[in-house]
mmCIF file of C-alpha atoms in Angstrom:
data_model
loop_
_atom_site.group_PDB
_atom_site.id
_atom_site.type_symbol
_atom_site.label_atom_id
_atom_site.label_comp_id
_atom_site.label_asym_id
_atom_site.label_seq_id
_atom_site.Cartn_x
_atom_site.Cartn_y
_atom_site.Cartn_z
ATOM 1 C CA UNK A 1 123.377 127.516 99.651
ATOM 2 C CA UNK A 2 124.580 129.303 102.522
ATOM 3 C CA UNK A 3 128.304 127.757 104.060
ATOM 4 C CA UNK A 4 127.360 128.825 107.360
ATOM 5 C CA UNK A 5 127.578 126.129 110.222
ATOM 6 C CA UNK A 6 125.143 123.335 110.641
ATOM 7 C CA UNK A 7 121.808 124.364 112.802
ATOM 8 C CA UNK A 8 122.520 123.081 116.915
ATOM 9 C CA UNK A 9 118.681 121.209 116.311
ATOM 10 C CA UNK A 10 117.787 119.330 112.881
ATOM 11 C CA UNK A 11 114.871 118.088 111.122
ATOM 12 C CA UNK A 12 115.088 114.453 111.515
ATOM 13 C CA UNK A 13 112.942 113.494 109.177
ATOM 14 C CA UNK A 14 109.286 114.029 107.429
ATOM 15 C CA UNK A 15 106.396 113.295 109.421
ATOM 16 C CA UNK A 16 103.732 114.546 106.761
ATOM 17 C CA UNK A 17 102.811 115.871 103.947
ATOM 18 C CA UNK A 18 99.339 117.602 103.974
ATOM 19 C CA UNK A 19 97.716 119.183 100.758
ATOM 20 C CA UNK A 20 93.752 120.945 99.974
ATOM 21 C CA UNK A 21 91.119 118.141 98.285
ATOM 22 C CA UNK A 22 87.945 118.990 97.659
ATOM 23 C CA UNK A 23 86.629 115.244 99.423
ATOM 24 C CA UNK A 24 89.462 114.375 101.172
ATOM 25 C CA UNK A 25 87.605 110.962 102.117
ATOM 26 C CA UNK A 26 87.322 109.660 98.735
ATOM 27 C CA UNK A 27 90.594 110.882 97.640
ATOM 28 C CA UNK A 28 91.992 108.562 100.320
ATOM 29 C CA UNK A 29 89.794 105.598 99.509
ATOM 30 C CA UNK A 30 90.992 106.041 95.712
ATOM 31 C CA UNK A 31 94.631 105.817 96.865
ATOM 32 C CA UNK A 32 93.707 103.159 98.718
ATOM 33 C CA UNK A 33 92.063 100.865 96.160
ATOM 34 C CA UNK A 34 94.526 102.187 93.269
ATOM 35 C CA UNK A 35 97.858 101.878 95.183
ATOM 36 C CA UNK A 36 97.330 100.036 97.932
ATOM 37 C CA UNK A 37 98.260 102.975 100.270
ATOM 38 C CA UNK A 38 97.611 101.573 104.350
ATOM 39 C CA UNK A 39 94.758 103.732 105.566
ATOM 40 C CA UNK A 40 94.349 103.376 109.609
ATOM 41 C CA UNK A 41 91.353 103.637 111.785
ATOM 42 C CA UNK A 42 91.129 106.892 111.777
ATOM 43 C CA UNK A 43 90.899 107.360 107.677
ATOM 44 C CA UNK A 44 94.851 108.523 107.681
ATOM 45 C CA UNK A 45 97.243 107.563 105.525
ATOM 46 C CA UNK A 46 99.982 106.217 107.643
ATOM 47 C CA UNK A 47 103.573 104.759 106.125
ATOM 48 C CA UNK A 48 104.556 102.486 108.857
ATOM 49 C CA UNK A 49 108.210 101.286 107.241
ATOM 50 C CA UNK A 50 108.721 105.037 106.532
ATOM 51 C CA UNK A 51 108.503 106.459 110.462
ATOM 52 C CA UNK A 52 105.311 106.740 110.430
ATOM 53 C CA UNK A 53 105.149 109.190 107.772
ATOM 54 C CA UNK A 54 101.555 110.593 106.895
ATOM 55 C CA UNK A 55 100.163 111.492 103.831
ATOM 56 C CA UNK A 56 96.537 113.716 104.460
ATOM 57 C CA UNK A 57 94.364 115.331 101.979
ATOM 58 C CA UNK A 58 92.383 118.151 104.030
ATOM 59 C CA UNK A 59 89.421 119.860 103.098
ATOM 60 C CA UNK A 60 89.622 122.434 100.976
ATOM 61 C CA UNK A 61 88.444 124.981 103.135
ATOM 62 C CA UNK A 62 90.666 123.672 105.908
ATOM 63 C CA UNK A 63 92.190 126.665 108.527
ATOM 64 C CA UNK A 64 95.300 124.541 109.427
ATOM 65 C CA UNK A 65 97.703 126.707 107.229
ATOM 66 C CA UNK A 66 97.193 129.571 104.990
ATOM 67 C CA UNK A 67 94.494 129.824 102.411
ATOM 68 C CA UNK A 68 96.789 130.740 99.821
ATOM 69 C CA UNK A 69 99.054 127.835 100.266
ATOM 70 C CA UNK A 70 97.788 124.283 98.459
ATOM 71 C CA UNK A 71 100.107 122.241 101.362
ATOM 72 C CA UNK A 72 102.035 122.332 104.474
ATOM 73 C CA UNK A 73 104.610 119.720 105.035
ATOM 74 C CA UNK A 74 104.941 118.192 108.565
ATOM 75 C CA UNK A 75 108.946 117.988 109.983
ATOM 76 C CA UNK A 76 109.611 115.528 112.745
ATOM 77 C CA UNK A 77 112.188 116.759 115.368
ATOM 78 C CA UNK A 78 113.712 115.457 118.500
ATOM 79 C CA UNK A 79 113.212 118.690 120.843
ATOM 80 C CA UNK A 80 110.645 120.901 119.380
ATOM 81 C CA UNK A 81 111.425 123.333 122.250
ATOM 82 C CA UNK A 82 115.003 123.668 121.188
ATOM 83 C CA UNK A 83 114.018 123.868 117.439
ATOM 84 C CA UNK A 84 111.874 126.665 117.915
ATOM 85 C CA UNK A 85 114.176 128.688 120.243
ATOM 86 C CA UNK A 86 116.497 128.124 117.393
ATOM 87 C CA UNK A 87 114.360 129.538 114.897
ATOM 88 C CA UNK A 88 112.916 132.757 116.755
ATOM 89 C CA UNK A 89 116.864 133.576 117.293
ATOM 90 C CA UNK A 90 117.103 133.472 113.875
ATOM 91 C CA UNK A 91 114.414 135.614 113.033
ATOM 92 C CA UNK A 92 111.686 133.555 112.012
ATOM 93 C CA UNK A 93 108.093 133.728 112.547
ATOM 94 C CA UNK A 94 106.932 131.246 114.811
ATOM 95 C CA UNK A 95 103.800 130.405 116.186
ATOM 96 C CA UNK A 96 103.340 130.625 119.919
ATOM 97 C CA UNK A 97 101.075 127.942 120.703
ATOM 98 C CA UNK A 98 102.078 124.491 120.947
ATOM 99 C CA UNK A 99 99.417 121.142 120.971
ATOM 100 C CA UNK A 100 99.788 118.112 122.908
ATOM 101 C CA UNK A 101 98.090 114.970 121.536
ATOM 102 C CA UNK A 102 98.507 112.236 123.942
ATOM 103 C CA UNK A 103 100.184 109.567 122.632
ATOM 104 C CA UNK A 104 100.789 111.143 118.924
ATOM 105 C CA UNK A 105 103.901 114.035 120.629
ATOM 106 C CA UNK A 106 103.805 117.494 120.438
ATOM 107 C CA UNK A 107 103.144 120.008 117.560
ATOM 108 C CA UNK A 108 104.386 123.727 116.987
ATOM 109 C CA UNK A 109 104.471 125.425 113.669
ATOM 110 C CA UNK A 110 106.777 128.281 111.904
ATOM 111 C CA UNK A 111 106.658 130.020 108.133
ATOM 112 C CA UNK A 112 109.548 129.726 106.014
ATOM 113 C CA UNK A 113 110.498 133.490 103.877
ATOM 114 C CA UNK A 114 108.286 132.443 101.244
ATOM 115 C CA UNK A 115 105.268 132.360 103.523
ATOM 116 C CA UNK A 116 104.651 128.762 103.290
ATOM 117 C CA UNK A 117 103.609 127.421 106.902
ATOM 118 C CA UNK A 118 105.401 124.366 108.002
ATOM 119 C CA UNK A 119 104.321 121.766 111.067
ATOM 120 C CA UNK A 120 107.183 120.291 113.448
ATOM 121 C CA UNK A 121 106.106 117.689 115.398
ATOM 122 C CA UNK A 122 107.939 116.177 118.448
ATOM 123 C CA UNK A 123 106.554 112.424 118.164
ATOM 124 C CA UNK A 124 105.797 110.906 121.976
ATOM 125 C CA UNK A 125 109.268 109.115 123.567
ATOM 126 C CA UNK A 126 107.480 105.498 122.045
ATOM 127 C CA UNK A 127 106.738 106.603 118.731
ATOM 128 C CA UNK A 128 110.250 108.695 118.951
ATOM 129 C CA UNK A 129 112.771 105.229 120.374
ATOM 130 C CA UNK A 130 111.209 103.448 117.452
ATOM 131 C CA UNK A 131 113.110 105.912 114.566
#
């Protein structure tokens, strides 16, 4: 573990955790009739007492990360702008688009040095006050 200082930004929590299923649809209605998980309108798996963590099989021939990677995991930050400044100063590969989904926040994405892709998502100022 590095002893440099602490990171200006900082993940503030997790806001998903996405993984490959071959039917992604009945994977979620298993989890739902086996453990109860709360599936919304929308067929997500949404925690609300955790933040409104998800948890989302995709397809697996989903283009959302790489191929060769079975999940990405989905960081929720205050100021995604900030976050990924901080992370192209530090030399990391960042994507340069960002998506807007009204009322959900904002979205931007990076890889870590082992090539896994990771999400951070900026949730709107409502969802946002309410963690």
């Amino acid at each position: 573990m590095s002893s440099s200082a602490a990171p200006a930004e900082r993940v503030i929590g997790v806001g998903g955790v996405f993984f490959r299923a071959s039917n992604p649809k009945a994977l979620v209605s298993w989890y739902a009739e086996h453990l109860g998980v709360p599936v919304d309108d929308a067929g997500y798996v949404i925690f609300p007492d955790s933040r409104n963590t998800v948890w989302a099989p995709f397809a697996d021939d989903t283009d959302y990360w790489p191929a060769a990677k079975q999940g990405m995991v989905n960081f929720t930050v205050r100021d995604l702008d900030a976050m990924l400044a901080q992370l192209r100063a530090a030399g990391t590969e960042v994507d340069e688009r960002i998506e807007v989904m009204d009322g959900i926040g904002r979205f931007g994405w990076a890889v870590d040095p082992e090539g896994n892709r990771f999400e951070l998502w900026e949730p709107a100022s409502a969802l946002l006050a309410a963690q």
